[in-house]
Tab-separated table of C-alpha atoms and ligand atoms in Angstrom:
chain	number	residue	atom	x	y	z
A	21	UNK	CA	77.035	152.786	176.536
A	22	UNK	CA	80.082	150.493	176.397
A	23	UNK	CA	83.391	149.776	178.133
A	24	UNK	CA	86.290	151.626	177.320
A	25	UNK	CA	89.927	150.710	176.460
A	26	UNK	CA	89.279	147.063	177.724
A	27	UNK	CA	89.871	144.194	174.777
A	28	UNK	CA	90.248	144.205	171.165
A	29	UNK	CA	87.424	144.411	169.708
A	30	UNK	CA	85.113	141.653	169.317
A	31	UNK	CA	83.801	139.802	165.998
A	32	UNK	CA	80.496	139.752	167.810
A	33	UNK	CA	79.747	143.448	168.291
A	34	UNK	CA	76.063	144.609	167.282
A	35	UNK	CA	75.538	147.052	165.635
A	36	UNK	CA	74.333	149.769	168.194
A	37	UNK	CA	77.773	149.454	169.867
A	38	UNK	CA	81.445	149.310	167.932
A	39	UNK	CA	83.347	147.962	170.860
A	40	UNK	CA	80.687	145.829	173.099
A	41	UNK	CA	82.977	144.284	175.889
A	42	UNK	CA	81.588	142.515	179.096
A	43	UNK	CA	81.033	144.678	181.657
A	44	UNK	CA	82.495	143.138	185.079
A	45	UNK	CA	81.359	145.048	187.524
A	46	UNK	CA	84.955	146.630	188.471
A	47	UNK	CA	85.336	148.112	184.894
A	48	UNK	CA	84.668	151.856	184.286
A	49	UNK	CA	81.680	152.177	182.046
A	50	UNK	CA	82.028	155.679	179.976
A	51	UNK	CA	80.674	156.857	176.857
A	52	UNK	CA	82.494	155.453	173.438
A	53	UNK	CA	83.335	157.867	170.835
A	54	UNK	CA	82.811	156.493	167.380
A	55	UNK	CA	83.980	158.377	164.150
A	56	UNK	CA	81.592	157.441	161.365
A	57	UNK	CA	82.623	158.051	157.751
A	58	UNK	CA	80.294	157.453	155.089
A	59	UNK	CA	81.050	157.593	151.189
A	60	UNK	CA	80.327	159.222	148.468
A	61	UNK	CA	78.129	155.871	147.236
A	62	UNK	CA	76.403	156.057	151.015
A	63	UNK	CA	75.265	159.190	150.386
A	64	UNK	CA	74.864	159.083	146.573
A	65	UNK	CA	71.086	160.000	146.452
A	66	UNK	CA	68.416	162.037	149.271
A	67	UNK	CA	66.811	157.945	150.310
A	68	UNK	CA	70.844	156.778	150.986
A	69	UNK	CA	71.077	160.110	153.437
A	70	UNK	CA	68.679	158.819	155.010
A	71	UNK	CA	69.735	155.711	155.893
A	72	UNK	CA	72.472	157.081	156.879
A	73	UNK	CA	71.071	159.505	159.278
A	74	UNK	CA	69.195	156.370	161.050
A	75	UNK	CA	72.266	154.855	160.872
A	76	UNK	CA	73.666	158.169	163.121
A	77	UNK	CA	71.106	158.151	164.949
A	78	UNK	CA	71.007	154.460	166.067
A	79	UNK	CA	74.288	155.111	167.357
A	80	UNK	CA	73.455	158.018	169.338
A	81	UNK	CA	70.320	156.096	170.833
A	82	UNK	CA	73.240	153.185	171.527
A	83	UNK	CA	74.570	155.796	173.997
A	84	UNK	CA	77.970	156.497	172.304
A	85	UNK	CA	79.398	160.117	170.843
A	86	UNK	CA	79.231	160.451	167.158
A	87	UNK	CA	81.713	162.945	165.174
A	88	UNK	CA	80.722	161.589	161.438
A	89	UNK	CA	82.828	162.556	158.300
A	90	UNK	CA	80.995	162.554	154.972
A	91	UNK	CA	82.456	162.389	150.940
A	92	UNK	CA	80.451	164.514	148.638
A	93	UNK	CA	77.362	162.647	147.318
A	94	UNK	CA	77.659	159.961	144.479
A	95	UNK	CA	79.775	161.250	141.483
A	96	UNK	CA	79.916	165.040	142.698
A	97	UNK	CA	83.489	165.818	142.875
A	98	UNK	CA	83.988	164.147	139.510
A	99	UNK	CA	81.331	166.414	138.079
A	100	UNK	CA	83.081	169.146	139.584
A	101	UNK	CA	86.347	168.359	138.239
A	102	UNK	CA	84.601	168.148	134.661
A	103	UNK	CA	83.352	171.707	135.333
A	104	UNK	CA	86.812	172.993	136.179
A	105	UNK	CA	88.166	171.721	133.066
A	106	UNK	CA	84.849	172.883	130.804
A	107	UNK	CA	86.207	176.383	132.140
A	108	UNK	CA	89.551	176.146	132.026
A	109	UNK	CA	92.731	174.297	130.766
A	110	UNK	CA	94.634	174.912	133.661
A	111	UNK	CA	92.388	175.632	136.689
A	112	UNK	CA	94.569	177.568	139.293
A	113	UNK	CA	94.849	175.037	141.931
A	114	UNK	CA	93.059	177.162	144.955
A	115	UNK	CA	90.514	177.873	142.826
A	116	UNK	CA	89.989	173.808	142.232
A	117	UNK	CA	90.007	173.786	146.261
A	118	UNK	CA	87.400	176.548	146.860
A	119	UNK	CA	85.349	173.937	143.844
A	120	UNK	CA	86.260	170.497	145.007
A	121	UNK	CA	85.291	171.415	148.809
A	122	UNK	CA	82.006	172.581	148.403
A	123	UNK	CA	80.896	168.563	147.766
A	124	UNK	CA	81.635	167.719	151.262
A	125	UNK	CA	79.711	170.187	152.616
A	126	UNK	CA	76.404	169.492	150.606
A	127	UNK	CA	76.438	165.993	152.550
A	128	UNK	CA	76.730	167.476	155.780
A	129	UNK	CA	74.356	169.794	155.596
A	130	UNK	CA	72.097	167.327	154.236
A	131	UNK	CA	72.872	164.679	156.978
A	132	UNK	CA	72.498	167.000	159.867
A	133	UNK	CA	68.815	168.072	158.303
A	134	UNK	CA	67.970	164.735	157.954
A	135	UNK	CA	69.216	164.320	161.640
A	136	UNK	CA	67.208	166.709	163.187
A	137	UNK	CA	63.858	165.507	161.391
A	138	UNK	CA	64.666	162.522	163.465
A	139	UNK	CA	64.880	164.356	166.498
A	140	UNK	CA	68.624	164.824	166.916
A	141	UNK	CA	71.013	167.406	167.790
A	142	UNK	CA	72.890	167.817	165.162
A	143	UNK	CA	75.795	170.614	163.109
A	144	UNK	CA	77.421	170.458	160.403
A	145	UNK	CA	81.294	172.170	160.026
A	146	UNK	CA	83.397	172.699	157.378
A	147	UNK	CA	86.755	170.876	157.259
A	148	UNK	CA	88.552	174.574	158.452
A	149	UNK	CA	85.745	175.136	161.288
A	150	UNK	CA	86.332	171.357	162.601
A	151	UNK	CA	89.940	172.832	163.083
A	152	UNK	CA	91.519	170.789	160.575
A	153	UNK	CA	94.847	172.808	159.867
A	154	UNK	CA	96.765	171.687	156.720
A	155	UNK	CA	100.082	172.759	154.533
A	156	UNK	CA	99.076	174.953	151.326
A	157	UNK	CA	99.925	172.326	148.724
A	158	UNK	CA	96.243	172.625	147.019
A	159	UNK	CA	94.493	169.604	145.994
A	160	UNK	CA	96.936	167.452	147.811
A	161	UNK	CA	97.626	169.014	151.020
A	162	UNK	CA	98.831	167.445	153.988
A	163	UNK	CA	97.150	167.228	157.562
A	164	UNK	CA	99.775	169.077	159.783
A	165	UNK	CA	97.512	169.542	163.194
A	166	UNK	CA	93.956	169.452	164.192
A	167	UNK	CA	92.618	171.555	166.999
A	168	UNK	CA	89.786	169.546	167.913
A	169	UNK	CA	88.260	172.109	170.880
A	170	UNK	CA	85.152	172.744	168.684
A	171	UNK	CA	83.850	169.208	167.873
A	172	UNK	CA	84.721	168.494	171.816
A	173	UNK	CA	82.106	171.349	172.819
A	174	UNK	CA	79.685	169.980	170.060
A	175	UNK	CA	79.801	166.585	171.713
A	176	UNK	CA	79.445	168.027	174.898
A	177	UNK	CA	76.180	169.822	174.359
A	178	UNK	CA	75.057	166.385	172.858
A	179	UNK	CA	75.488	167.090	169.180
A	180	UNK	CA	76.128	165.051	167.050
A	181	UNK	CA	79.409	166.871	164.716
A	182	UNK	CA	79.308	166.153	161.097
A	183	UNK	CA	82.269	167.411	159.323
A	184	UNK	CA	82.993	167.666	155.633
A	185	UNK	CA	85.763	165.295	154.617
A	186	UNK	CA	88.750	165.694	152.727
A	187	UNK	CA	89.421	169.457	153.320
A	188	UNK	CA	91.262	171.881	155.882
A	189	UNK	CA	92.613	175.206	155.755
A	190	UNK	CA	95.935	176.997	155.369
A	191	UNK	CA	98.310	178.994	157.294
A	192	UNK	CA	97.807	181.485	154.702
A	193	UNK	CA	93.536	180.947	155.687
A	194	UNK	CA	93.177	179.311	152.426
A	195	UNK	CA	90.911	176.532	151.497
A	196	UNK	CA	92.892	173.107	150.715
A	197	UNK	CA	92.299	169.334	149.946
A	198	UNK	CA	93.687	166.390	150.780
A	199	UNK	CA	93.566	164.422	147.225
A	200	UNK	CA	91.179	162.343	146.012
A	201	UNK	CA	89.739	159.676	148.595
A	202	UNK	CA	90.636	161.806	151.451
A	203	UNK	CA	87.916	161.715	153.199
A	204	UNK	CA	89.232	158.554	154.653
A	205	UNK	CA	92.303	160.730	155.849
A	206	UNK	CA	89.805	163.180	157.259
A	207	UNK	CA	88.245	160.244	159.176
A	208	UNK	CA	91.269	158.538	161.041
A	209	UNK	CA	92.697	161.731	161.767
A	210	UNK	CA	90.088	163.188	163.474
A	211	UNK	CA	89.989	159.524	165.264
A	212	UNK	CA	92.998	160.183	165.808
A	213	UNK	CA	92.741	163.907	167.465
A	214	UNK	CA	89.955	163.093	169.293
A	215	UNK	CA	91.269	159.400	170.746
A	216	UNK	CA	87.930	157.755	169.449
A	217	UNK	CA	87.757	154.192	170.814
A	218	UNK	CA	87.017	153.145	166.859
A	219	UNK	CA	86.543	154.847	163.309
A	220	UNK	CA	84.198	152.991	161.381
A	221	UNK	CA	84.444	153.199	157.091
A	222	UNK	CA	80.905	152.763	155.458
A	223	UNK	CA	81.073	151.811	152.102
A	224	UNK	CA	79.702	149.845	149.723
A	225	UNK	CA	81.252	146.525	150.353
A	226	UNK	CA	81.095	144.864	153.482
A	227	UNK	CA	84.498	144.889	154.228
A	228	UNK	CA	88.187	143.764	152.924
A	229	UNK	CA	88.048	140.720	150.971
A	230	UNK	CA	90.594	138.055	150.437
A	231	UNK	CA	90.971	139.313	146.703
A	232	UNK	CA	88.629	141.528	144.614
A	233	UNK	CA	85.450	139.585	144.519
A	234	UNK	CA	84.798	140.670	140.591
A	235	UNK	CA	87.575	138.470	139.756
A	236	UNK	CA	87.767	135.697	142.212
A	237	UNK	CA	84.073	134.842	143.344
A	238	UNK	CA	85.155	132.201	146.258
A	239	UNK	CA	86.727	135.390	147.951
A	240	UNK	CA	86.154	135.859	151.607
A	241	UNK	CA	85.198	138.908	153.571
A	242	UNK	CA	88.018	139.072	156.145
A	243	UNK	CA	87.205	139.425	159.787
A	244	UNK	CA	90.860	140.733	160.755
A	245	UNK	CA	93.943	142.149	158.978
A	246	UNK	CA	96.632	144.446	161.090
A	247	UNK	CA	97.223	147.627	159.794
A	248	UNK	CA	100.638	146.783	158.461
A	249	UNK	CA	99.232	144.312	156.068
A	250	UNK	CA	96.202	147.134	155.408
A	251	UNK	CA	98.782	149.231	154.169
A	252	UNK	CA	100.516	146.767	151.879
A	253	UNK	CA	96.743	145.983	150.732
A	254	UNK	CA	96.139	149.860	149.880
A	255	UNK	CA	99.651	150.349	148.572
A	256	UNK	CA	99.149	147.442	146.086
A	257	UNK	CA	95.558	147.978	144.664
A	258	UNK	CA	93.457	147.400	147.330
A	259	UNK	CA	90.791	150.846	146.790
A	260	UNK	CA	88.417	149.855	149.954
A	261	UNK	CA	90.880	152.610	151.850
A	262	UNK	CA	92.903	155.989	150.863
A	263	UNK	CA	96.444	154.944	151.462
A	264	UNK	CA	97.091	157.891	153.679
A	265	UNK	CA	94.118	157.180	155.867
A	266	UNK	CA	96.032	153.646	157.046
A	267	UNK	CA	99.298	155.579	157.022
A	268	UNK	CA	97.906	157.549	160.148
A	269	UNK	CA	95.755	154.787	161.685
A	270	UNK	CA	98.987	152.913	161.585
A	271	UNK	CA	100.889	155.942	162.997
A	272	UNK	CA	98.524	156.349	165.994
A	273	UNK	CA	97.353	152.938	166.440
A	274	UNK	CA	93.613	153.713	165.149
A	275	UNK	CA	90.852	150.538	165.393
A	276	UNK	CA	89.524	150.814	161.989
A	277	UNK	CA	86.102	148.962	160.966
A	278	UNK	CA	85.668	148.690	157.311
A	279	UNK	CA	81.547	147.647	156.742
A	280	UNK	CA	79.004	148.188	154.629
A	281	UNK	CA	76.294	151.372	154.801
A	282	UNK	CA	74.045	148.804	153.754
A	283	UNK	CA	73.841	145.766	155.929
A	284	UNK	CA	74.684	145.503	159.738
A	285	UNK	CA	76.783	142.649	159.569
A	286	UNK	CA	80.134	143.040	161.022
A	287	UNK	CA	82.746	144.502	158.674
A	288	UNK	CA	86.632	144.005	158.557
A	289	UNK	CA	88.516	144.940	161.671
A	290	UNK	CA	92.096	146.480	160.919
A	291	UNK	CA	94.052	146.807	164.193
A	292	UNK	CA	97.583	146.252	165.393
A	293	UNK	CA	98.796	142.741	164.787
A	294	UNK	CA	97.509	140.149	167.223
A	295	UNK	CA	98.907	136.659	168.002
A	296	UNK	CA	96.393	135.156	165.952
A	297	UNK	CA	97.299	136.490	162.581
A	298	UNK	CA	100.475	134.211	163.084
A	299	UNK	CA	98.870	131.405	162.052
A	300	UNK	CA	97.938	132.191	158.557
A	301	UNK	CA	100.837	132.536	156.242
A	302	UNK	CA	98.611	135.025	153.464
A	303	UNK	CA	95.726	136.860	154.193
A	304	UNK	CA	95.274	138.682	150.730
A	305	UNK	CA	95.568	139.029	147.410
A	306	UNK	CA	96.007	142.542	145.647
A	307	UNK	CA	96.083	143.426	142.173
A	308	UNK	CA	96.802	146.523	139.694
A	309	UNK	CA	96.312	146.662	136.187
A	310	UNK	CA	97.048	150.529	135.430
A	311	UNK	CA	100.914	150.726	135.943
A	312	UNK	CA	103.707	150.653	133.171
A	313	UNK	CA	107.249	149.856	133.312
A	314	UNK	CA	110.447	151.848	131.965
A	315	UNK	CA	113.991	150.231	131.427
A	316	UNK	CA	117.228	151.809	131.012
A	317	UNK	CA	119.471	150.015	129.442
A	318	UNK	CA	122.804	150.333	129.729
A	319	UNK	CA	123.363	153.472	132.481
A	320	UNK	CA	126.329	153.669	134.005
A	321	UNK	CA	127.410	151.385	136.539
A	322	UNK	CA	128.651	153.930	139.288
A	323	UNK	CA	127.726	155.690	142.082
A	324	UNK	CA	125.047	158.952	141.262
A	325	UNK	CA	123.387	157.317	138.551
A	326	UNK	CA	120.213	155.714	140.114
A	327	UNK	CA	120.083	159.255	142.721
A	328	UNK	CA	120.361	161.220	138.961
A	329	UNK	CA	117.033	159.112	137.254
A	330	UNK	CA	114.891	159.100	140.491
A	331	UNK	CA	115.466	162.611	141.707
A	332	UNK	CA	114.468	164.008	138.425
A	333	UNK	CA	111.089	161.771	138.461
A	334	UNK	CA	110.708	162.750	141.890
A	335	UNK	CA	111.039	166.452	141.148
A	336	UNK	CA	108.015	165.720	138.524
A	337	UNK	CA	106.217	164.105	141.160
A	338	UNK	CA	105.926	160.780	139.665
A	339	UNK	CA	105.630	158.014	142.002
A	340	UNK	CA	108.547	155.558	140.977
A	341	UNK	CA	107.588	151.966	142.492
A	342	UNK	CA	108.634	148.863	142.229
A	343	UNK	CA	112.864	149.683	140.976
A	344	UNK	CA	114.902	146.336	139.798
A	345	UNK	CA	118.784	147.159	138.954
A	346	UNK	CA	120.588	144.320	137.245
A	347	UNK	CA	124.423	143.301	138.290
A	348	UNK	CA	126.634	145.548	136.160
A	349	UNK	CA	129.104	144.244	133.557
A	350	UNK	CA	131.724	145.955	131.199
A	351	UNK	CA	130.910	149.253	133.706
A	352	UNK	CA	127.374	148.652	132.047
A	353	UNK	CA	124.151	148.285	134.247
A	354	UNK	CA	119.965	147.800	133.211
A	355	UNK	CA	117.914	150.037	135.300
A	356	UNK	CA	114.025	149.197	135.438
A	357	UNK	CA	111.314	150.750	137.516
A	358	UNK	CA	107.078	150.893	137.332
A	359	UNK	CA	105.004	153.674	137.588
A	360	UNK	CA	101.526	154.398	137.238
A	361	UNK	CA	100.504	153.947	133.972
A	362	UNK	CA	98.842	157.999	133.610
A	363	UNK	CA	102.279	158.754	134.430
A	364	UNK	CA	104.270	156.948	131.991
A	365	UNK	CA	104.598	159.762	129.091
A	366	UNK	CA	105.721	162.186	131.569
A	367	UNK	CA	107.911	159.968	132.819
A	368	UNK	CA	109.752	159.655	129.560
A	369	UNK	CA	110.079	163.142	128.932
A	370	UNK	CA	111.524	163.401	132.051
A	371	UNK	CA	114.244	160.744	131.279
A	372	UNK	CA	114.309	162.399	127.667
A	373	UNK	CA	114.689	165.652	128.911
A	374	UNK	CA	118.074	164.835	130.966
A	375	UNK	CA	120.041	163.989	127.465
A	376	UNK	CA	123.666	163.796	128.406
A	377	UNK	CA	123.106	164.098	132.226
A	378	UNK	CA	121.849	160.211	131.897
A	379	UNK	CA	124.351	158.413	129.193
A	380	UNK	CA	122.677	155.424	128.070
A	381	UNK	CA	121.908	153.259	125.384
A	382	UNK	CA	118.721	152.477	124.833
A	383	UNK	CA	114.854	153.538	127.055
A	384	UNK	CA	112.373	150.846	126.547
A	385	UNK	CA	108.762	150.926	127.925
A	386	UNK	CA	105.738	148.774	128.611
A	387	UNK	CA	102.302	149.796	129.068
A	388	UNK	CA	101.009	146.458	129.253
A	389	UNK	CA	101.771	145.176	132.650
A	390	UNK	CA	100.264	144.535	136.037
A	391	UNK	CA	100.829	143.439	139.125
A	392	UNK	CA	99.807	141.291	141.511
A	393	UNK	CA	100.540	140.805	145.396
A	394	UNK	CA	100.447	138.760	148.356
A	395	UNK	CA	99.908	139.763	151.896
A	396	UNK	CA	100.212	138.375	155.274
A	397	UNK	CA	101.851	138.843	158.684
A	398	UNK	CA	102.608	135.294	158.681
A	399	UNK	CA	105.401	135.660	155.951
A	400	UNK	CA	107.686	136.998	158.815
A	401	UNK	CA	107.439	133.771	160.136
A	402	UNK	CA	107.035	131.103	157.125
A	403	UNK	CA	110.092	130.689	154.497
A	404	UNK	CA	108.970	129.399	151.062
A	405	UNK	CA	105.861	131.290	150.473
A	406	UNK	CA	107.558	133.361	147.945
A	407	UNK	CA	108.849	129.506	145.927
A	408	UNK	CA	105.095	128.455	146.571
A	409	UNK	CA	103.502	131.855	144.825
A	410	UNK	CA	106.113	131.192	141.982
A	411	UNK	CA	105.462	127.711	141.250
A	412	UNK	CA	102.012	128.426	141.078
A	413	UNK	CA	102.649	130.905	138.636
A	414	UNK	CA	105.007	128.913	136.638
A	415	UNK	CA	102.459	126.137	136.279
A	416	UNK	CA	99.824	128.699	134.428
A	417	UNK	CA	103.069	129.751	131.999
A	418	UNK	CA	103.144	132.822	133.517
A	419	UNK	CA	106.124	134.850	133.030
A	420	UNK	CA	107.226	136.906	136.330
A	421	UNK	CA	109.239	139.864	134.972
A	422	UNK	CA	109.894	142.024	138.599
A	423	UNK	CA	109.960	140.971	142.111
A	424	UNK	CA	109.881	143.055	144.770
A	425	UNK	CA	109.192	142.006	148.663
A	426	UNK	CA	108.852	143.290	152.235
A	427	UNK	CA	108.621	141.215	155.089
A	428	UNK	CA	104.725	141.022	154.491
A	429	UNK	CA	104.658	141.067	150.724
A	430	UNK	CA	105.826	139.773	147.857
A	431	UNK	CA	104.785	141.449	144.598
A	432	UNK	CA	105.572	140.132	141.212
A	433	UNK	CA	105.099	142.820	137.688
A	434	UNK	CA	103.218	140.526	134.830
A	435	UNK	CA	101.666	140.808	131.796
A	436	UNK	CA	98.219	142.785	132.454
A	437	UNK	CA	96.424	140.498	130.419
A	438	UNK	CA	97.244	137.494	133.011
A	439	UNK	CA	96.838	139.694	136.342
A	440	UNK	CA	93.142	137.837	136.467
A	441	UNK	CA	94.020	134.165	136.215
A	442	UNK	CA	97.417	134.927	138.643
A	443	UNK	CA	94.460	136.606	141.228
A	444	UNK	CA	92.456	133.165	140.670
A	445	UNK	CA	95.258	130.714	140.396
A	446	UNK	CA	97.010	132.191	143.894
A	447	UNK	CA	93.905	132.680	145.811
A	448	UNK	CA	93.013	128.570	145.112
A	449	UNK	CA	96.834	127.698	145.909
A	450	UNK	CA	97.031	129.553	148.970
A	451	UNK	CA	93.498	128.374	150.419
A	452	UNK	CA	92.056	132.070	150.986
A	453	UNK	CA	89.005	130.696	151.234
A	454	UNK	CA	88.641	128.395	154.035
A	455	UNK	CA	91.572	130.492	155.776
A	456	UNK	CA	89.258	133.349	155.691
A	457	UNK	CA	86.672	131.472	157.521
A	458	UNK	CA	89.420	129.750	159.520
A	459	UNK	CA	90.508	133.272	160.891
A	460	UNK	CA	86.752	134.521	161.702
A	461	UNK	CA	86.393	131.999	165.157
B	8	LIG	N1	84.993	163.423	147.353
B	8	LIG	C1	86.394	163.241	147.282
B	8	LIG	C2	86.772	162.303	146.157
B	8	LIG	O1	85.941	161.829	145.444
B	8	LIG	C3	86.971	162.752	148.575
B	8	LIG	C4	86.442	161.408	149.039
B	8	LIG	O2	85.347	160.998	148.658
B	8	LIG	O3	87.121	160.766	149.845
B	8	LIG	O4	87.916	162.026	145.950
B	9	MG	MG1	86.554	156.751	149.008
């Protein structure tokens, strides 16, 4: 049993409790609710279910409420997606849900079995019986409500829920999903619905890391990041979270603990900014190698013309990002944008397909470039960071052909082949590091 809604949660908390305050005497002690989601790699093989089930059940035996979201095990939705296209060359898309579901629900069912044989209550629920109610865009559907009634009854009688991840259902009664990684979504959501005091990610690393440890091995687990710089982490390469999933944490203010499956130590808190983030100017380095970049040379320089290009690539549903327009001259302007690199031959059909409606002289692409990105809260307060990351860049001859910022990010589009040695360059200029372990007191 722990405290409820009294501090932020502690770097110290064991693992039999997420949120493990002091108890003064005065303080209401009630029951914590913890979402646990567990991925597809935590659940990959029959031995990993189990740990997970002691895992479950440790946390029942701490005293706290358990509604636990699984991914399908290991590989599975891949495999199923291979299957789909073995059948078919174009799969109707609510057929691909009615496929891509059934993953999710092996796990549970699986979980709650291995539960029980270690003498818990336990049910499993699809994503439409936990009451998750979604649009009907299949395969990439959006959460629009959840009626969370059932799970509360579950809980109630002392079950613990398990509930298959990255599905819901329809208006029309129709089986959707969210896109791949959603069982994250599923997760923060329901944390979300259900006002869980935390929902804790399992995975396979032990939390979010001051850059990807395959490239730069001094980098740090971090103890803290705030879910605005979480976001600019996800949105810029970071893959330890489904974009979406810190969308809505972010939305309604959702603890998240990223840890391991495998290890108890404490994982990576992301929660609303706190004073001490202040203090350190970057907290992280992201990276992406598969994007491309398009330029239009010589569009018109007048009002209509950048609304024209990305309305059209929006109507294809290609995700423009990073957009750089160049000061017009002679009526004459240089339009350049990235997107993802799978996208990049649609992309130019689209732009070839709008012939007169987009006058211009000449399309060039690259499929060669990557980007890299640095994030921290303290950039609101800290001029120069942005002269700092480019100097360091500049002294490895790296050429920085985009920039694009927020006011918690700077990202700068590079040759893909130097992405690594930028990641390793920035990470030693900026201290990561020992500002990692600065940050974890
Ligand atoms: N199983 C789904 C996928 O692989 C959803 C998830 O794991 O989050 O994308
Ligand atoms: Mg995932």
């Amino acid at each position: 049993m722990i405290v409820r809604g009294t501090a932020a949660p502690r770097g110290d908390a064991g693992p039999q409790s997420a949120l493990q305050s002091p108890a003064g005497p005065a303080e209401e002690v009630v029951i914590a609710l913890r979402v646990m989601k567990f991925g597809g790699s935590s659940v990959a093989d029959t031995e990993k279910i189990r740990n997970v089930a002691i895992r479950i059940a440790a946390a029942r035996e701490g005293g706290d409420d358990v509604v636990v979201v699984l991914s399908a095990m290991g590989k599975t939705t891949d495999g199923l997606v291979a299957l789909a296209d073995e059948i078919s060359a174009l799969p109707a898309p609510r057929e691909m849900d009615m496929l891509l579901s059934t993953g999710e629900r092996i796990s549970c069912a699986l979980v709650a079995m291995a539960l029980h044989d270690l003498g818990h209550e336990a049910a499993s629920f699809t994503g439409s019986q936990a009451g998750i109610l979604t649009d009907g865009a299949h395969t990439k559907a959006k959460i629009l409500e959840i009626k969370p009634e059932r799970l509360r009854a579950e809980l109630a009688n002392g079950r613990v829920a398990l509930v298959a991840g990255f599905q819901g259902v329809s208006a029309e009664r129709n089986v959707t999903t969210l896109g791949r990684g959603g069982s994250d979504t599923t997760a923060v959501a329901l944390a979300a619905a259900l006002d869980a005091d935390v929902c804790e990610i399992y995975t396979d690393v032990t939390g979010v890391f001051t850059a990807d440890p395959r490239i730069e091995a001094g980098a740090r687990k971090l103890p803290l990041v705030s879910h605005e710089e979480m976001l600019e982490m996800a949105a810029s390469g970071s893959k330890v979270l489904a974009l979406r999933s810190v969308e809505v944490a972010r939305l309604h203010d959702v603890p998240l603990h990223v840890r391991s499956s495998f290890a108890q130590e404490e994982g990576t808190w992301i929660t609303k900014e706190t004073p001490m983030m202040e203090r350190a100017f970057v907290s992280g380095i992201a990276h992406k190698s598969d994007e491309a970049k398009i330029s239009l040379l010589g569009v018109e320089d007048q009002p209509g013309v950048a609304a024209t290009v990305f309305t059209a690539l929006a109507d294809a549903l290609i995700n423009v990002d990073t957009i750089i327009q160049n000061v017009g001259v002679d009526g004459r302007a240089d339009l350049s944008f990235t997107v993802p690199l799978p996208d990049l031959r649609k992309a130019l059909d689209v732009i070839e397909a709008m012939g007169d409606r987009l006058p211009h002289r000449e399309t060039l692409s690259d499929d060669q470039i990557g980007k890299v990105t640095l994030v921290g809260e303290g950039m609101r307060s800290n001029p120069g960071i942005a002269a700092t990351m480019f100097r360091v860049l500049a002294a490895e001859g790296i050429n920085i052909q985009m920039i694009d910022t927020s006011t918690i990010r700077i990202t700068v589009v590079i040759a893909r082949s130097e992405v690594e040695r930028a990641v390793r360059a920035l990470h030693e200029a900026f201290d990561l590091a020992s500002e990692a372990e600065r940050r974890g007191v």
